[in-house]
PDB file of C-alpha atoms in Angstrom:
ATOM      1  CA  MET A   1     -31.148-114.641 -71.768  1.00  0.00           C
ATOM      2  CA  ALA A   2     -28.568-116.987 -71.053  1.00  0.00           C
ATOM      3  CA  ALA A   3     -30.273-117.803 -67.881  1.00  0.00           C
ATOM      4  CA  ALA A   4     -33.728-118.941 -69.887  1.00  0.00           C
ATOM      5  CA  SER A   5     -31.497-121.189 -72.652  1.00  0.00           C
ATOM      6  CA  GLU A   6     -29.490-122.554 -69.597  1.00  0.00           C
ATOM      7  CA  GLN A   7     -32.530-123.742 -67.767  1.00  0.00           C
ATOM      8  CA  SER A   8     -34.187-125.247 -70.834  1.00  0.00           C
ATOM      9  CA  ALA A   9     -31.364-127.025 -71.811  1.00  0.00           C
ATOM     10  CA  ASN A  10     -31.445-128.736 -68.334  1.00  0.00           C
ATOM     11  CA  GLY A  11     -34.968-129.466 -68.626  1.00  0.00           C
ATOM     12  CA  PRO A  12     -37.771-128.308 -65.582  1.00  0.00           C
ATOM     13  CA  GLN A  13     -36.480-127.932 -61.885  1.00  0.00           C
ATOM     14  CA  GLN A  14     -38.541-130.336 -59.782  1.00  0.00           C
ATOM     15  CA  GLU A  15     -38.284-131.088 -56.291  1.00  0.00           C
ATOM     16  CA  SER A  16     -39.517-134.239 -55.092  1.00  0.00           C
ATOM     17  CA  THR A  17     -41.164-133.886 -51.957  1.00  0.00           C
ATOM     18  CA  GLY A  18     -43.243-137.071 -52.189  1.00  0.00           C
ATOM     19  CA  THR A  19     -46.299-135.440 -51.917  1.00  0.00           C
ATOM     20  CA  GLY A  20     -46.548-133.857 -55.489  1.00  0.00           C
ATOM     21  CA  PRO A  21     -48.264-135.978 -58.567  1.00  0.00           C
ATOM     22  CA  GLY A  22     -44.631-136.710 -59.694  1.00  0.00           C
ATOM     23  CA  SER A  23     -43.549-138.784 -56.599  1.00  0.00           C
ATOM     24  CA  GLY A  24     -44.937-142.415 -57.830  1.00  0.00           C
ATOM     25  CA  ALA A  25     -43.662-144.875 -55.422  1.00  0.00           C
ATOM     26  CA  ALA A  26     -43.953-143.069 -51.991  1.00  0.00           C
ATOM     27  CA  ASP A  27     -47.588-141.468 -52.570  1.00  0.00           C
ATOM     28  CA  HIS A  28     -48.744-145.490 -53.419  1.00  0.00           C
ATOM     29  CA  GLU A  29     -47.137-146.992 -50.371  1.00  0.00           C
ATOM     30  CA  THR A  30     -49.238-144.426 -47.921  1.00  0.00           C
ATOM     31  CA  TRP A  31     -52.771-145.521 -49.917  1.00  0.00           C
ATOM     32  CA  PRO A  32     -54.558-147.702 -47.506  1.00  0.00           C
ATOM     33  CA  LEU A  33     -55.227-151.661 -48.487  1.00  0.00           C
ATOM     34  CA  TRP A  34     -58.381-152.869 -49.522  1.00  0.00           C
ATOM     35  CA  GLU A  35     -59.896-156.182 -49.663  1.00  0.00           C
ATOM     36  CA  VAL A  36     -62.056-156.835 -52.612  1.00  0.00           C
ATOM     37  CA  PHE A  37     -65.039-159.416 -52.958  1.00  0.00           C
ATOM     38  CA  ILE A  38     -66.697-160.020 -56.220  1.00  0.00           C
ATOM     39  CA  ARG A  39     -70.168-161.762 -56.618  1.00  0.00           C
ATOM     40  CA  SER A  40     -70.391-163.443 -59.969  1.00  0.00           C
ATOM     41  CA  SER A  41     -73.908-163.584 -60.527  1.00  0.00           C
ATOM     42  CA  ARG A  42     -77.204-162.803 -58.652  1.00  0.00           C
ATOM     43  CA  GLY A  43     -77.863-165.075 -55.967  1.00  0.00           C
ATOM     44  CA  LEU A  44     -74.348-166.120 -55.494  1.00  0.00           C
ATOM     45  CA  SER A  45     -72.342-165.209 -52.345  1.00  0.00           C
ATOM     46  CA  HIS A  46     -69.009-162.348 -52.608  1.00  0.00           C
ATOM     47  CA  VAL A  47     -66.178-164.150 -52.506  1.00  0.00           C
ATOM     48  CA  HIS A  48     -62.713-162.673 -51.850  1.00  0.00           C
ATOM     49  CA  ALA A  49     -60.829-161.788 -55.034  1.00  0.00           C
ATOM     50  CA  GLY A  50     -57.809-159.948 -54.146  1.00  0.00           C
ATOM     51  CA  SER A  51     -56.387-156.978 -52.562  1.00  0.00           C
ATOM     52  CA  LEU A  52     -55.530-153.113 -53.819  1.00  0.00           C
ATOM     53  CA  HIS A  53     -54.267-150.094 -52.530  1.00  0.00           C
ATOM     54  CA  ALA A  54     -56.479-147.013 -53.236  1.00  0.00           C
ATOM     55  CA  PRO A  55     -56.755-143.670 -51.874  1.00  0.00           C
ATOM     56  CA  ASP A  56     -60.435-144.035 -50.950  1.00  0.00           C
ATOM     57  CA  ALA A  57     -63.389-146.057 -51.105  1.00  0.00           C
ATOM     58  CA  VAL A  58     -64.626-144.673 -54.529  1.00  0.00           C
ATOM     59  CA  MET A  59     -61.237-145.368 -56.377  1.00  0.00           C
ATOM     60  CA  ALA A  60     -60.916-148.775 -54.906  1.00  0.00           C
ATOM     61  CA  VAL A  61     -64.584-149.813 -56.232  1.00  0.00           C
ATOM     62  CA  ARG A  62     -63.436-148.468 -59.520  1.00  0.00           C
ATOM     63  CA  ASN A  63     -59.852-150.081 -59.724  1.00  0.00           C
ATOM     64  CA  ALA A  64     -61.288-153.251 -58.419  1.00  0.00           C
ATOM     65  CA  ARG A  65     -63.314-152.942 -61.363  1.00  0.00           C
ATOM     66  CA  ASP A  66     -61.389-152.643 -63.868  1.00  0.00           C
ATOM     67  CA  LEU A  67     -58.549-155.223 -61.965  1.00  0.00           C
ATOM     68  CA  TYR A  68     -61.006-158.311 -61.383  1.00  0.00           C
ATOM     69  CA  THR A  69     -63.882-157.829 -63.539  1.00  0.00           C
ATOM     70  CA  ARG A  70     -62.477-156.902 -66.762  1.00  0.00           C
ATOM     71  CA  ARG A  71     -63.854-159.998 -68.575  1.00  0.00           C
ATOM     72  CA  GLY A  72     -67.413-159.464 -67.272  1.00  0.00           C
ATOM     73  CA  GLU A  73     -66.777-162.004 -63.970  1.00  0.00           C
ATOM     74  CA  GLY A  74     -69.164-160.124 -61.567  1.00  0.00           C
ATOM     75  CA  VAL A  75     -72.236-158.312 -60.919  1.00  0.00           C
ATOM     76  CA  SER A  76     -71.260-156.756 -57.752  1.00  0.00           C
ATOM     77  CA  VAL A  77     -68.424-155.728 -56.215  1.00  0.00           C
ATOM     78  CA  TRP A  78     -67.443-154.934 -52.388  1.00  0.00           C
ATOM     79  CA  VAL A  79     -64.239-153.195 -50.928  1.00  0.00           C
ATOM     80  CA  VAL A  80     -63.459-153.187 -47.087  1.00  0.00           C
ATOM     81  CA  PRO A  81     -60.467-151.483 -45.615  1.00  0.00           C
ATOM     82  CA  SER A  82     -58.241-154.278 -44.948  1.00  0.00           C
ATOM     83  CA  SER A  83     -57.724-152.717 -41.370  1.00  0.00           C
ATOM     84  CA  ALA A  84     -61.690-153.071 -40.431  1.00  0.00           C
ATOM     85  CA  ILE A  85     -61.261-156.957 -40.542  1.00  0.00           C
ATOM     86  CA  THR A  86     -60.707-158.746 -37.612  1.00  0.00           C
ATOM     87  CA  THR A  87     -59.137-161.566 -37.648  1.00  0.00           C
ATOM     88  CA  SER A  88     -58.261-164.691 -35.554  1.00  0.00           C
ATOM     89  CA  ASP A  89     -54.997-165.391 -34.491  1.00  0.00           C
ATOM     90  CA  VAL A  90     -52.852-167.480 -36.255  1.00  0.00           C
ATOM     91  CA  ASP A  91     -50.767-168.738 -33.160  1.00  0.00           C
ATOM     92  CA  ALA A  92     -54.053-169.847 -31.193  1.00  0.00           C
ATOM     93  CA  ARG A  93     -55.563-171.918 -33.765  1.00  0.00           C
ATOM     94  CA  GLY A  94     -55.374-175.269 -32.038  1.00  0.00           C
ATOM     95  CA  ALA A  95     -57.558-173.752 -28.841  1.00  0.00           C
ATOM     96  CA  PHE A  96     -59.894-171.552 -31.298  1.00  0.00           C
ATOM     97  CA  PHE A  97     -60.466-173.916 -34.069  1.00  0.00           C
ATOM     98  CA  GLU A  98     -61.319-177.067 -31.117  1.00  0.00           C
ATOM     99  CA  THR A  99     -63.071-179.775 -32.603  1.00  0.00           C
ATOM    100  CA  SER A 100     -66.263-180.822 -30.562  1.00  0.00           C
ATOM    101  CA  GLU A 101     -64.674-184.145 -29.020  1.00  0.00           C
ATOM    102  CA  GLY A 102     -65.321-184.408 -25.274  1.00  0.00           C
ATOM    103  CA  LYS A 103     -68.457-182.113 -25.670  1.00  0.00           C
ATOM    104  CA  GLU A 104     -71.206-184.615 -25.844  1.00  0.00           C
ATOM    105  CA  PHE A 105     -73.873-182.064 -24.960  1.00  0.00           C
ATOM    106  CA  ARG A 106     -73.273-180.458 -29.161  1.00  0.00           C
ATOM    107  CA  HIS A 107     -74.368-184.102 -30.518  1.00  0.00           C
ATOM    108  CA  ALA A 108     -77.561-184.989 -30.521  1.00  0.00           C
ATOM    109  CA  THR A 109     -76.945-188.761 -29.698  1.00  0.00           C
ATOM    110  CA  TYR A 110     -76.255-187.206 -26.050  1.00  0.00           C
ATOM    111  CA  TYR A 111     -80.013-186.297 -25.754  1.00  0.00           C
ATOM    112  CA  THR A 112     -82.555-189.164 -25.041  1.00  0.00           C
ATOM    113  CA  ALA A 113     -85.700-189.073 -27.454  1.00  0.00           C
ATOM    114  CA  SER A 114     -88.780-188.521 -26.135  1.00  0.00           C
ATOM    115  CA  GLU A 115     -91.493-191.443 -27.009  1.00  0.00           C
ATOM    116  CA  GLY A 116     -94.464-189.363 -27.934  1.00  0.00           C
ATOM    117  CA  VAL A 117     -92.846-186.841 -30.005  1.00  0.00           C
ATOM    118  CA  PRO A 118     -92.973-188.224 -33.977  1.00  0.00           C
ATOM    119  CA  HIS A 119     -90.282-187.770 -36.197  1.00  0.00           C
ATOM    120  CA  LEU A 120     -87.189-187.328 -34.121  1.00  0.00           C
TER     121      LEU A 120
END
């Protein structure tokens, strides 16, 4: 009897293992990152709205709806795992985004127009 009253005075004993429902931030950090795209109206493209952490795709769509379309901004939501996105290398942007200078074959002026072809 004395042990029971002593335990209730100290509150419930919980161990923080990092995997239980009370572990909070530790669980949140392990959720994958999702990129969110919103289409504001029919006929327009989806536009990147931001990113969020969620345990799965269904929860990511629900969280994106709650977070990014609170004021009725969208008619469609896409979520994509950030790990599935392939990006260009920022350090190699010079060669990757090279302009067409020195590549005359890309310009229509490089070719001669035929005399017999109309509307050229």
